[in-house]
Coordinates of C-alpha atoms and ligand atoms in Angstrom, one line a residue:
M1 CA -20.1 1.1 14.2
T2 CA -18.2 1.4 10.9
G3 CA -17.9 5.1 11.3
S4 CA -16.4 5.1 14.7
R5 CA -14.0 2.1 13.4
K6 CA -12.7 4.4 10.2
D7 CA -12.3 7.3 12.6
D8 CA -10.5 5.0 15.3
H9 CA -8.3 3.7 12.4
V10 CA -7.1 7.4 11.5
R11 CA -6.6 7.9 15.2
L12 CA -4.4 5.2 15.9
A13 CA -2.7 4.8 12.7
V14 CA -1.1 8.3 13.1
A15 CA -0.5 7.9 16.5
Q16 CA 2.1 4.6 15.6
H17 CA 3.7 7.1 12.9
E18 CA 4.3 10.1 15.1
T19 CA 5.9 7.6 17.6
S20 CA 7.8 5.9 15.0
G21 CA 9.4 9.6 14.1
T22 CA 8.6 8.6 10.2
A23 CA 6.1 11.3 9.3
L24 CA 7.4 14.6 8.0
G25 CA 10.2 12.8 6.6
R26 CA 12.2 12.4 9.4
T27 CA 13.8 8.2 9.2
S28 CA 12.0 5.7 11.1
L29 CA 12.9 5.1 14.0
M30 CA 11.6 1.9 13.6
A31 CA 13.8 -1.2 12.4
S32 CA 12.9 -2.5 9.3
Q33 CA 14.1 -5.0 7.0
F34 CA 14.5 -2.3 4.1
D35 CA 17.6 -1.3 6.1
E36 CA 19.1 -4.8 4.9
V37 CA 18.6 -4.4 1.4
H38 CA 22.0 -2.5 0.6
F39 CA 22.6 -1.2 -3.1
V40 CA 26.3 -1.8 -4.0
H41 CA 28.1 1.2 -4.7
H42 CA 29.5 1.6 -7.8
A43 CA 31.8 4.8 -8.4
L44 CA 31.2 4.9 -12.3
A45 CA 28.0 3.4 -12.9
G46 CA 26.2 6.9 -12.3
T47 CA 23.9 8.2 -15.6
D48 CA 22.9 11.6 -16.1
R49 CA 19.6 13.3 -14.8
E50 CA 17.8 14.1 -17.7
R51 CA 18.3 11.1 -19.2
V52 CA 15.9 9.2 -16.1
S53 CA 12.5 8.4 -16.4
L54 CA 10.1 7.4 -13.0
R55 CA 7.3 6.3 -16.0
T56 CA 6.5 2.6 -15.1
R57 CA 4.4 0.2 -17.2
F58 CA 3.1 -3.6 -15.6
G59 CA 0.2 -5.3 -15.8
G60 CA -1.8 -3.4 -18.4
L61 CA -1.1 -0.3 -16.7
D62 CA 0.8 3.0 -17.8
W63 CA 1.7 4.8 -14.5
P64 CA 3.8 8.3 -14.7
L65 CA 5.2 7.9 -11.4
P66 CA 6.3 5.0 -9.2
L67 CA 5.1 5.8 -6.2
Y68 CA 1.1 5.8 -5.0
I69 CA -1.0 7.3 -2.0
N70 CA -2.5 3.4 -0.9
A71 CA -5.8 2.9 0.5
M72 CA -7.1 4.5 3.7
T73 CA -10.4 5.6 4.1
G74 CA -13.8 7.4 3.8
G75 CA -17.3 7.0 5.2
T76 CA -17.3 9.4 7.9
P77 CA -17.5 13.5 7.4
K78 CA -13.8 13.2 9.0
T79 CA -12.3 10.7 6.7
G80 CA -14.3 12.7 3.6
E81 CA -12.3 15.7 4.3
I82 CA -9.2 13.5 4.7
N83 CA -10.1 12.1 1.2
Q84 CA -10.3 15.5 0.1
G85 CA -6.6 16.2 1.1
L86 CA -5.4 13.3 -0.4
A87 CA -7.1 13.9 -3.6
I88 CA -5.4 17.3 -4.3
A89 CA -2.1 15.8 -3.0
A90 CA -2.5 13.2 -5.7
R91 CA -3.9 15.6 -8.2
E92 CA -0.8 18.4 -7.8
T93 CA 1.7 15.1 -7.6
G94 CA 0.2 13.2 -10.5
I95 CA 0.5 10.0 -8.3
P96 CA -2.0 7.8 -8.4
I97 CA -4.5 7.0 -5.5
A98 CA -6.5 4.4 -4.1
S99 CA -9.7 4.7 -2.2
G100 CA -10.2 2.9 1.4
S101 CA -12.1 0.4 2.1
M102 CA -15.7 1.6 0.2
S103 CA -18.0 -0.9 2.3
P104 CA -19.5 2.0 4.4
Y105 CA -20.8 3.4 1.0
L106 CA -22.1 -0.1 -0.4
K107 CA -23.8 -0.5 3.2
D108 CA -25.1 3.1 2.8
A109 CA -24.9 5.2 -0.3
S110 CA -25.5 8.3 2.1
T111 CA -21.7 8.5 2.4
A112 CA -20.9 8.4 -1.3
A113 CA -19.9 12.0 -0.7
T114 CA -16.9 11.0 1.4
F115 CA -15.7 8.8 -1.6
T116 CA -16.2 10.9 -4.8
P117 CA -13.6 13.7 -4.0
L118 CA -11.1 11.4 -4.8
R119 CA -12.7 11.7 -8.6
E120 CA -14.5 15.1 -8.5
L121 CA -11.0 16.9 -7.2
N122 CA -8.9 14.7 -9.2
P123 CA -10.8 14.1 -12.4
H124 CA -7.9 12.9 -14.6
G125 CA -5.5 10.9 -11.9
F126 CA -5.7 7.4 -12.0
V127 CA -7.7 6.6 -9.3
M128 CA -8.5 2.9 -7.7
A129 CA -11.7 1.8 -6.4
N130 CA -11.2 -0.3 -2.7
V131 CA -13.5 -3.4 -1.6
N132 CA -13.0 -6.1 0.3
T133 CA -13.8 -10.3 -0.3
N134 CA -17.2 -9.9 0.8
A135 CA -18.2 -7.8 -1.5
T136 CA -20.7 -9.3 -4.1
V137 CA -19.8 -8.3 -8.1
E138 CA -22.4 -6.0 -8.1
Q139 CA -21.0 -4.1 -5.3
A140 CA -17.9 -4.2 -6.7
R141 CA -19.3 -2.5 -10.3
R142 CA -20.5 -0.1 -8.1
A143 CA -17.5 1.0 -6.5
V144 CA -15.8 1.2 -9.8
T145 CA -18.6 3.2 -11.5
L146 CA -18.3 5.9 -8.3
L147 CA -15.4 6.5 -8.7
K148 CA -14.8 6.1 -12.5
A149 CA -12.1 3.8 -10.9
D150 CA -9.3 3.1 -13.2
A151 CA -8.1 -0.2 -10.9
L152 CA -10.1 -2.3 -8.4
Q153 CA -8.4 -3.1 -5.5
I154 CA -9.5 -6.1 -3.3
H155 CA -8.2 -6.2 0.2
L156 CA -7.2 -9.1 2.2
N157 CA -7.4 -8.5 6.1
S158 CA -7.9 -11.9 7.8
V159 CA -5.4 -10.9 10.7
Q160 CA -7.1 -7.8 11.0
E161 CA -10.1 -9.7 11.3
T162 CA -9.1 -12.2 13.6
V163 CA -8.0 -9.9 16.1
M164 CA -11.6 -7.5 15.9
P165 CA -14.3 -9.4 18.2
E166 CA -17.0 -8.2 15.3
G167 CA -14.4 -9.4 12.7
D168 CA -14.7 -12.1 10.4
R169 CA -14.5 -15.8 10.6
S170 CA -15.0 -17.0 7.4
F171 CA -12.1 -16.9 5.2
G172 CA -12.6 -20.0 2.7
H173 CA -14.8 -18.2 0.5
W174 CA -11.7 -15.4 -0.3
P175 CA -10.4 -17.2 -3.5
A176 CA -14.4 -17.9 -5.2
A177 CA -15.3 -14.2 -4.2
I178 CA -12.2 -12.8 -5.8
E179 CA -12.1 -15.2 -9.0
S180 CA -15.7 -13.7 -9.8
I181 CA -15.3 -10.3 -9.1
T182 CA -12.0 -10.6 -11.2
A183 CA -14.1 -11.8 -14.0
A184 CA -17.0 -9.6 -13.8
V185 CA -15.2 -6.0 -13.5
D186 CA -14.1 -4.0 -16.5
V187 CA -10.6 -2.8 -15.3
P188 CA -7.4 -4.4 -13.8
V189 CA -7.7 -5.9 -10.4
I190 CA -4.6 -5.1 -8.1
V191 CA -5.2 -7.7 -4.9
K192 CA -3.5 -6.3 -1.7
E193 CA -3.0 -6.8 1.9
V194 CA -3.1 -4.3 4.4
G195 CA 0.1 -4.7 6.3
F196 CA 0.7 -8.6 6.2
G197 CA 2.4 -9.4 3.4
L198 CA 1.6 -11.2 0.6
S199 CA 3.7 -14.7 0.0
G200 CA 5.0 -16.5 -3.3
Q201 CA 2.2 -18.7 -3.2
T202 CA -0.8 -16.6 -2.5
V203 CA 0.8 -14.8 -5.2
T204 CA 0.5 -17.6 -7.6
Q205 CA -3.2 -18.7 -6.8
L206 CA -4.2 -14.9 -7.3
A207 CA -2.8 -15.3 -10.5
S208 CA -4.8 -18.6 -11.0
L209 CA -7.9 -16.7 -9.9
G210 CA -7.1 -13.9 -12.7
V211 CA -5.8 -10.8 -10.9
D212 CA -3.7 -8.6 -12.7
V213 CA -1.4 -7.4 -10.3
A214 CA -0.6 -7.9 -6.6
D215 CA 0.3 -5.2 -4.0
V216 CA 1.9 -7.3 -1.3
A217 CA 1.2 -4.2 1.4
G218 CA 3.8 -6.2 4.2
R219 CA 4.6 -5.9 7.7
G220 CA 6.7 -2.7 8.9
G221 CA 4.6 -0.2 8.6
T222 CA 1.1 0.6 9.7
N223 CA 0.1 -2.1 12.4
F224 CA -3.5 -3.2 11.9
A225 CA -2.8 -5.7 14.3
R226 CA -1.5 -3.2 17.0
I227 CA -4.4 -0.6 15.6
E228 CA -7.5 -3.3 16.6
N229 CA -5.7 -4.3 19.6
G230 CA -5.4 -0.7 20.6
R231 CA -9.0 -0.3 20.4
R232 CA -9.7 -2.5 22.8
P233 CA -9.4 -1.9 26.7
H234 CA -7.1 -5.1 26.7
S235 CA -5.1 -6.2 23.5
D236 CA -6.0 -10.0 23.4
Y237 CA -4.3 -10.7 20.1
F238 CA -1.2 -8.5 21.3
Y239 CA 1.1 -11.9 19.8
L240 CA 0.1 -11.3 16.4
E241 CA 1.7 -8.3 16.0
D242 CA 4.6 -9.4 14.6
W243 CA 2.8 -11.6 12.3
G244 CA 3.2 -11.6 8.6
L245 CA 6.0 -11.0 6.1
S246 CA 8.2 -7.7 6.0
T247 CA 7.4 -5.7 2.4
P248 CA 10.9 -6.9 1.3
A249 CA 10.8 -10.7 2.4
A250 CA 7.1 -10.5 0.5
L251 CA 8.6 -9.3 -2.3
L252 CA 11.8 -11.5 -2.3
D253 CA 9.1 -14.5 -1.9
A254 CA 6.8 -13.6 -4.7
R255 CA 9.1 -12.4 -7.2
G256 CA 8.3 -14.2 -10.3
H257 CA 5.3 -16.0 -9.3
G258 CA 3.4 -14.8 -12.3
L259 CA 2.0 -11.6 -11.4
P260 CA 3.8 -8.1 -11.5
L261 CA 4.3 -6.9 -8.1
L262 CA 3.7 -3.3 -6.6
A263 CA 5.4 -2.8 -3.0
S264 CA 3.6 -0.8 -0.2
G265 CA 3.7 -1.8 3.8
G266 CA 6.8 0.1 5.8
V267 CA 7.9 2.3 2.9
R268 CA 9.6 4.9 5.1
H269 CA 11.5 7.2 2.4
P270 CA 12.4 7.2 -0.9
L271 CA 15.6 5.0 -0.6
D272 CA 13.1 2.2 0.5
V273 CA 11.1 3.4 -2.5
A274 CA 14.3 2.1 -5.0
R275 CA 14.9 -0.8 -2.7
A276 CA 11.3 -2.0 -3.7
L277 CA 12.0 -0.9 -7.1
A278 CA 15.4 -3.4 -7.0
L279 CA 13.6 -6.2 -5.5
G280 CA 11.4 -6.0 -8.1
A281 CA 7.9 -3.8 -7.6
H282 CA 6.7 -1.8 -10.2
A283 CA 5.8 1.2 -7.8
A284 CA 6.1 2.0 -4.0
G285 CA 2.8 2.4 -2.2
V286 CA 2.7 4.8 0.9
S287 CA -0.3 5.1 3.3
G288 CA 0.3 5.9 6.9
I289 CA 2.9 8.1 6.7
F290 CA 1.4 10.3 4.2
L291 CA -1.9 10.3 6.0
T292 CA 0.1 11.4 9.3
T293 CA 1.4 14.6 7.3
L294 CA -1.5 15.5 5.9
I295 CA -3.3 15.2 9.3
T296 CA 0.1 17.1 11.2
G297 CA 1.2 19.3 8.3
G298 CA -1.5 19.6 6.4
I299 CA -2.0 19.5 2.1
D300 CA 0.8 21.3 1.1
A301 CA 3.2 19.6 3.6
L302 CA 1.7 16.3 1.9
I303 CA 2.5 17.9 -1.7
Q304 CA 6.0 18.7 -0.3
Q305 CA 6.7 15.3 1.0
I306 CA 5.5 12.9 -2.1
T307 CA 7.3 15.7 -4.8
T308 CA 10.6 15.7 -2.4
W309 CA 10.8 12.1 -2.7
L310 CA 10.3 11.8 -6.4
E311 CA 13.0 14.4 -6.8
H312 CA 15.3 12.4 -4.4
L313 CA 14.1 9.1 -5.8
T314 CA 15.2 10.2 -9.5
S315 CA 18.6 11.4 -7.8
L316 CA 19.1 8.3 -6.5
M317 CA 18.5 6.4 -10.0
T318 CA 20.9 8.9 -11.3
L319 CA 23.6 8.1 -9.2
L320 CA 22.8 4.2 -9.4
G321 CA 22.4 4.6 -13.4
A322 CA 19.5 3.2 -13.5
R323 CA 16.8 5.1 -16.4
T324 CA 14.1 3.2 -15.4
P325 CA 12.3 2.1 -12.3
A326 CA 12.8 -1.2 -14.0
A327 CA 16.3 -0.9 -14.7
L328 CA 17.0 -1.0 -10.9
T329 CA 16.2 -4.5 -10.7
G330 CA 19.4 -4.7 -12.8
C331 CA 21.1 -3.1 -9.5
D332 CA 23.5 -4.8 -7.1
V333 CA 22.1 -5.4 -4.1
V334 CA 23.4 -7.4 -0.8
I335 CA 20.6 -8.5 1.3
T336 CA 22.1 -8.9 5.0
G337 CA 21.0 -9.7 8.6
S338 CA 17.2 -11.5 9.3
L339 CA 16.1 -10.9 5.6
H340 CA 18.9 -12.7 4.2
Q341 CA 18.4 -15.5 6.9
F342 CA 14.8 -15.5 5.6
C343 CA 16.0 -16.0 1.9
H344 CA 18.2 -18.9 3.4
T345 CA 15.6 -20.9 4.6
H346 CA 12.8 -20.4 1.7
H347 CA 15.6 -21.1 -0.4
I348 CA 15.0 -17.8 -2.3
G349 CA 18.0 -17.2 -4.9
Ligands
FNR1 C1 -5.2 1.8 5.9 N1 -5.2 0.1 4.8 C2 -6.2 -0.1 4.0 N2 -5.9 -0.9 2.9 C3 -6.9 -1.4 2.4 O1 -7.2 -1.9 1.4 N3 -8.5 -0.8 2.7 C4 -8.6 0.0 3.5 O2 -10.0 0.4 4.0 C5 -8.1 0.5 4.6 N4 -7.6 1.1 5.4 C6 -6.5 2.1 6.1 C7 -6.6 3.1 7.1 C8 -5.7 3.3 7.8 C9 -5.5 5.2 8.5 C10 -4.5 3.4 7.3 C11 -3.4 4.1 7.9 C12 -4.2 2.0 6.5 C13 -3.9 -0.1 4.6 C14 -2.9 0.5 3.6 O3 -3.4 0.3 2.5 C15 -1.5 -0.3 3.6 O4 -1.8 -1.5 2.8 C16 -1.2 -0.4 5.3 O5 -1.6 0.6 5.9 C17 0.5 -0.6 5.1 O6 1.5 0.4 4.4 P1 1.8 2.0 5.1 O7 0.4 2.7 6.0 O8 3.0 1.1 6.2 O9 2.2 2.4 4.1

């Protein structure tokens, strides 16, 4: 069952991004609250390109680049091949990478080979293992050990579980599970959503549980309510496809709540990366778009896309006069439209 679900996720996620036009570098046709974050142009603010560094340090981590391949897959022969392609792209570009949920491996160790390429093909890269909140402390340690992981991601996906007929229906134990795993593993712990966003209230709670970093993984990109609805003949929970905080809204709500933030969820191009960094994220993660490029264009196309994104981000930072990713938080931005309305009603200054 898990295997076909993993392959379904890939197929339906790629379909979402192919229809939305976000793959292969085209700007998303989908409306995004990222478009309501506007840099104010200051014509004399620019700096020199050679003075711009993309290095980003946060939560005890030191990344050479503020872009990463976020959690996706593993557990079947097909997804194992995808992980090989993603690992090579991460190795060739130097960006960090996360595995998909390692539940398949934790249930059946024979699937290890669909995850291990993330480390075997990327021996010097920053690799994150990924588990859910049902993982025991022992299982979390096994996931980290298998990938010689530099960090552990724990994902929160209560909306996706709710839409799945076979999904979890008990979420009350999740905080205690996070706290015990975080106390037991000897690598930094990043808690992430899967596309519905982390609020400021949630990030405050995660900080109290000992978590090191929060990845807001907001609405606007790959939509797991739509994926799970799409796996069944009729979409019972069609009305959950608009649930959750967009990534910009989550960043605005969660910043200053005690944890360094990462931004993922609907990051469509280098300008969205710059916008996310300006709103306080230390790096931006991408899943669906990079997966779609890999599937439709191959490994070289993905390497080229990531390389272009990094070059364009450097150009944007040069234009804006931001010599480091953190310096982007000092740039003037204007928030408009529904995002401004959200900030107003949510008393976000
Ligand atoms: C995901 N995502 C995900 N997240 C996670 O923590 N564990 C997982 O196993 C998966 N599986 C998965 C499979 C596929 C095919 C996709 C596209 C995504 C969620 C992912 O990490 C990310 O949070 C969301 O996809 C939002 O980012 P994008 O896709 O809009 O860039």
